[in-house]
Short mmCIF file of C-alpha atoms in Angstrom, two decimals:
data_model
loop_
_atom_site.label_atom_id
_atom_site.label_comp_id
_atom_site.label_asym_id
_atom_site.label_seq_id
_atom_site.Cartn_x
_atom_site.Cartn_y
_atom_site.Cartn_z
CA UNK X 600 104.40 88.51 119.84
CA UNK X 601 102.07 89.10 116.91
CA UNK X 602 102.58 87.89 113.36
CA UNK X 603 100.85 88.14 110.02
CA UNK X 604 101.36 85.15 107.73
CA UNK X 605 101.49 86.05 104.04
CA UNK X 606 101.99 83.77 101.05
CA UNK X 607 105.79 84.04 100.95
CA UNK X 608 106.78 85.33 104.39
CA UNK X 609 105.69 86.27 107.89
CA UNK X 610 105.58 89.83 109.26
CA UNK X 611 106.17 90.55 112.91
CA UNK X 612 104.31 93.57 114.30
CA UNK X 613 103.59 95.29 117.58
CA UNK X 614 100.83 97.65 118.75
CA UNK X 615 101.38 100.16 121.55
CA UNK X 616 99.55 103.15 122.88
CA UNK X 617 95.97 104.27 123.30
CA UNK X 618 93.75 101.24 122.67
CA UNK X 619 90.53 102.89 123.82
CA UNK X 620 87.95 104.82 121.84
CA UNK X 621 88.78 106.18 118.43
CA UNK X 622 92.40 107.26 118.84
CA UNK X 623 94.02 107.65 115.41
CA UNK X 624 96.51 105.09 114.16
CA UNK X 625 100.17 105.90 113.60
CA UNK X 626 102.32 103.44 111.63
CA UNK X 627 106.12 103.50 111.86
CA UNK X 628 108.29 101.99 109.09
CA UNK X 629 111.97 101.35 109.85
CA UNK X 630 115.16 101.83 107.86
CA UNK X 631 117.27 99.23 106.09
CA UNK X 632 119.12 97.03 108.56
CA UNK X 633 117.05 97.87 111.64
CA UNK X 634 114.02 96.44 113.40
CA UNK X 635 110.94 98.02 114.95
CA UNK X 636 112.89 98.85 118.12
CA UNK X 637 114.46 101.79 116.28
CA UNK X 638 111.27 103.70 117.21
CA UNK X 639 111.48 103.00 120.95
CA UNK X 640 112.37 106.65 121.62
CA UNK X 641 109.04 107.72 120.12
CA UNK X 642 106.68 105.42 122.01
CA UNK X 643 106.41 107.18 125.38
CA UNK X 644 105.72 110.56 123.76
CA UNK X 645 103.29 109.39 121.09
CA UNK X 646 101.44 106.41 122.55
CA UNK X 647 99.16 108.54 124.78
CA UNK X 648 97.77 110.13 121.61
CA UNK X 649 97.79 107.32 119.05
CA UNK X 650 97.38 103.62 118.54
CA UNK X 651 100.96 102.98 117.44
CA UNK X 652 101.68 100.18 114.97
CA UNK X 653 105.24 99.07 114.29
CA UNK X 654 106.42 96.14 112.21
CA UNK X 655 109.62 94.47 111.03
CA UNK X 656 110.06 94.74 107.28
CA UNK X 657 110.43 91.42 105.45
CA UNK X 658 113.84 89.99 106.21
CA UNK X 659 114.35 92.22 109.25
CA UNK X 660 113.92 91.67 112.98
CA UNK X 661 111.52 88.81 113.69
CA UNK X 662 109.95 88.85 110.21
CA UNK X 663 110.96 86.07 107.86
CA UNK X 664 112.95 86.65 104.69
CA UNK X 665 111.61 85.51 101.33
CA UNK X 666 114.37 85.13 98.73
CA UNK X 667 115.51 88.39 97.13
CA UNK X 668 115.19 90.41 94.98
CA UNK X 669 112.49 92.66 96.44
CA UNK X 670 110.83 95.61 94.76
CA UNK X 671 109.56 98.76 96.44
CA UNK X 672 106.04 97.69 95.46
CA UNK X 673 106.54 94.48 97.47
CA UNK X 674 107.33 96.54 100.55
CA UNK X 675 104.32 98.77 99.97
CA UNK X 676 101.98 95.83 99.50
CA UNK X 677 103.23 94.37 102.80
CA UNK X 678 101.99 97.53 104.54
CA UNK X 679 98.60 97.36 102.83
CA UNK X 680 98.27 93.68 103.74
CA UNK X 681 99.04 94.49 107.38
CA UNK X 682 96.48 97.30 107.45
CA UNK X 683 93.88 95.03 105.87
CA UNK X 684 94.55 92.21 108.32
CA UNK X 685 94.18 94.55 111.30
CA UNK X 686 91.09 96.27 109.92
CA UNK X 687 92.79 99.67 109.75
CA UNK X 688 91.12 101.83 107.12
CA UNK X 689 93.43 104.83 107.49
CA UNK X 690 96.58 105.67 109.43
CA UNK X 691 99.19 108.36 109.83
CA UNK X 692 102.52 107.15 108.49
CA UNK X 693 106.11 107.81 109.56
CA UNK X 694 109.00 106.16 107.75
CA UNK X 695 112.76 106.63 107.70
CA UNK X 696 115.16 105.97 104.80
CA UNK X 697 113.76 102.96 102.88
CA UNK X 698 110.77 103.31 105.21
CA UNK X 699 110.34 106.81 103.81
CA UNK X 700 110.51 105.48 100.26
CA UNK X 701 107.83 102.96 101.23
CA UNK X 702 105.74 105.87 102.47
CA UNK X 703 106.18 107.67 99.17
CA UNK X 704 105.07 104.56 97.28
CA UNK X 705 102.01 104.31 99.50
CA UNK X 706 101.22 107.99 99.03
CA UNK X 707 101.30 107.49 95.25
CA UNK X 708 99.49 104.15 95.04
CA UNK X 709 97.40 103.93 98.21
CA UNK X 710 97.09 107.49 99.41
CA UNK X 711 93.52 106.89 100.55
CA UNK X 712 94.84 104.54 103.25
CA UNK X 713 97.02 107.27 104.75
CA UNK X 714 96.18 110.46 106.60
CA UNK X 715 99.26 112.57 107.27
CA UNK X 716 102.70 111.41 106.10
CA UNK X 717 106.06 112.01 107.78
CA UNK X 718 109.13 111.10 105.73
CA UNK X 719 112.49 111.13 107.53
CA UNK X 720 116.09 110.94 106.30
CA UNK X 721 114.98 109.67 102.92
CA UNK X 722 114.85 110.68 99.26
CA UNK X 723 112.79 110.08 96.16
CA UNK X 724 115.89 108.33 94.83
CA UNK X 725 118.46 106.99 97.31
CA UNK X 726 121.90 106.28 95.90
CA UNK X 727 122.61 104.65 92.55
CA UNK X 728 122.07 101.22 91.08
CA UNK X 729 125.84 100.80 90.85
CA UNK X 730 126.34 101.74 94.48
CA UNK X 731 123.70 99.29 95.69
CA UNK X 732 125.16 96.54 93.49
CA UNK X 733 128.54 97.12 95.12
CA UNK X 734 126.91 96.98 98.57
CA UNK X 735 125.24 93.68 97.69
CA UNK X 736 128.57 92.21 96.52
CA UNK X 737 130.23 93.33 99.75
CA UNK X 738 127.53 91.76 101.93
CA UNK X 739 127.65 88.49 100.01
CA UNK X 740 131.43 88.35 100.37
CA UNK X 741 131.95 89.57 103.93
CA UNK X 742 128.56 89.72 105.68
CA UNK X 743 126.99 92.64 107.51
CA UNK X 744 129.47 92.68 110.40
CA UNK X 745 132.11 94.14 108.07
CA UNK X 746 129.89 97.19 107.50
CA UNK X 747 129.20 98.10 111.13
CA UNK X 748 131.85 100.80 111.58
CA UNK X 749 130.95 102.64 108.38
CA UNK X 750 127.24 102.25 109.12
CA UNK X 751 127.56 103.72 112.61
CA UNK X 752 129.49 106.67 111.18
CA UNK X 753 126.81 107.38 108.59
CA UNK X 754 123.96 106.96 111.04
CA UNK X 755 125.17 108.95 114.08
CA UNK X 756 127.33 112.00 114.64
CA UNK X 757 130.59 111.40 116.56
CA UNK X 758 129.34 113.54 119.44
CA UNK X 759 126.13 111.55 119.82
CA UNK X 760 127.89 108.20 119.44
CA UNK X 761 130.42 109.11 122.14
CA UNK X 762 127.75 110.18 124.60
CA UNK X 763 125.16 107.49 123.88
CA UNK X 764 127.14 104.29 123.39
CA UNK X 765 124.38 102.03 124.68
CA UNK X 766 121.70 103.47 122.36
CA UNK X 767 124.00 103.31 119.34
CA UNK X 768 125.08 99.81 120.28
CA UNK X 769 121.50 98.55 120.32
CA UNK X 770 120.89 99.90 116.82
CA UNK X 771 124.09 98.39 115.47
CA UNK X 772 123.22 95.05 117.08
CA UNK X 773 119.92 95.05 115.17
CA UNK X 774 121.90 95.84 112.01
CA UNK X 775 124.23 92.87 112.38
CA UNK X 776 121.27 90.61 113.29
CA UNK X 777 119.49 91.40 110.02
CA UNK X 778 119.32 88.42 107.66
CA UNK X 779 121.57 88.58 104.63
CA UNK X 780 118.64 87.87 102.30
CA UNK X 781 116.57 90.59 103.94
CA UNK X 782 119.32 93.17 103.65
CA UNK X 783 120.14 92.26 100.05
CA UNK X 784 116.44 92.33 99.23
CA UNK X 785 116.22 95.85 100.61
CA UNK X 786 119.24 96.86 98.54
CA UNK X 787 117.62 95.55 95.37
CA UNK X 788 114.47 97.55 96.12
CA UNK X 789 116.55 100.69 96.65
CA UNK X 790 118.55 100.09 93.48
CA UNK X 791 115.39 100.17 91.37
CA UNK X 792 113.35 102.83 93.16
CA UNK X 793 113.13 106.27 91.56
CA UNK X 794 110.03 108.27 92.52
CA UNK X 795 111.29 111.74 91.64
CA UNK X 796 108.56 112.33 89.08
CA UNK X 797 105.83 110.22 90.67
CA UNK X 798 105.69 112.01 94.03
CA UNK X 799 103.81 114.90 92.42
CA UNK X 800 100.73 112.66 92.81
CA UNK X 801 100.96 112.68 96.63
CA UNK X 802 98.12 114.85 97.95
CA UNK X 803 98.35 114.00 101.68
CA UNK X 804 99.75 116.62 104.07
CA UNK X 805 103.42 115.71 104.30
CA UNK X 806 106.29 116.64 106.60
CA UNK X 807 109.82 115.85 105.43
CA UNK X 808 112.38 115.72 108.27
CA UNK X 809 116.10 115.71 107.56
CA UNK X 810 119.16 115.32 109.72
CA UNK X 811 121.33 118.40 109.33
CA UNK X 812 124.49 116.32 108.96
CA UNK X 813 123.04 113.26 107.22
CA UNK X 814 125.53 112.02 104.59
CA UNK X 815 123.07 109.44 103.22
CA UNK X 816 120.03 111.63 102.53
CA UNK X 817 121.10 115.26 103.06
CA UNK X 818 118.58 118.05 103.70
CA UNK X 819 118.38 118.87 99.99
CA UNK X 820 116.78 115.46 99.35
CA UNK X 821 114.02 116.20 101.87
CA UNK X 822 113.60 119.72 100.54
CA UNK X 823 113.05 118.19 97.10
CA UNK X 824 110.29 115.94 98.40
CA UNK X 825 108.55 118.78 100.25
CA UNK X 826 108.67 120.98 97.15
CA UNK X 827 107.39 118.36 94.72
CA UNK X 828 104.45 116.84 96.59
CA UNK X 829 101.21 118.80 96.68
CA UNK X 830 101.15 119.75 100.39
CA UNK X 831 104.66 119.37 101.75
CA UNK X 832 106.96 121.16 104.15
CA UNK X 833 110.48 120.50 105.35
CA UNK X 834 112.13 120.54 108.78
CA UNK X 835 115.80 119.90 109.52
CA UNK X 836 116.97 118.68 112.94
CA UNK X 837 120.43 118.12 114.44
CA UNK X 838 121.89 114.71 113.69
CA UNK X 839 122.80 112.31 110.94
CA UNK X 840 120.74 109.54 109.33
CA UNK X 841 118.92 108.06 112.34
CA UNK X 842 117.62 111.47 113.29
CA UNK X 843 114.64 110.12 115.24
CA UNK X 844 117.08 108.78 117.85
CA UNK X 845 119.75 111.47 117.74
CA UNK X 846 117.19 114.30 118.10
CA UNK X 847 114.44 112.29 119.77
CA UNK X 848 112.85 115.10 121.81
CA UNK X 849 112.73 117.56 118.91
CA UNK X 850 111.58 114.80 116.57
CA UNK X 851 108.74 113.76 118.87
CA UNK X 852 107.60 117.36 119.31
CA UNK X 853 107.59 117.85 115.53
CA UNK X 854 105.50 114.72 114.99
CA UNK X 855 102.96 115.71 117.63
CA UNK X 856 102.65 119.23 116.24
CA UNK X 857 102.22 118.01 112.67
CA UNK X 858 99.95 115.05 113.31
CA UNK X 859 97.62 116.89 115.65
CA UNK X 860 97.19 120.12 113.72
#
């Protein structure tokens, strides 16, 4: 296992795929309450074409958790620090939910480090400060296990959950394994993040992918992003919030088409 030690925490990362020649880099950034394994369904399809970098956000997976609160800028600077440490000058980027917000921050503040950007099941503003404060209070009182049923319902359609119990179970296990500090830190970053005006500065080619039935970040949120960046387009796929798993084949095909054009 590979780690990057920073001043306040340690980031766990993994590299898969084409390690020879000058294959382009592709960085995946996971959602709140998951680890880098949420992208397992993408690796076989994409690793022949890219050097694939995944990492666990601070407080998630095998990364350590500095005390909250976190800001979106903290999450963005973690990505830049990882790219610097690995000597990666430029990479494609794919992020989902808070990972997509991290990608928007990077497109605004470090766009020269990114090539093409894919933002999935995200928004320029996710939820409300009041809603995230209530979520934080709930986690402090009852822990993450109390949220598993509602989380699974938001993340996966009933049809997919019934037919793919093992896949859904693995994702929910990573959710309950997330550290309380890491989850609360992510909530504080989401509570403060509002990029609705700032995304006009993003000049990278950008694909916004929504889940057709996503109750967290519905297609209109992704349409907004595509319309307000300089070079954006929107695609909606069957599924709810974790659309990269629920529509893995269509998702992988969309990434390959967009990143290789």
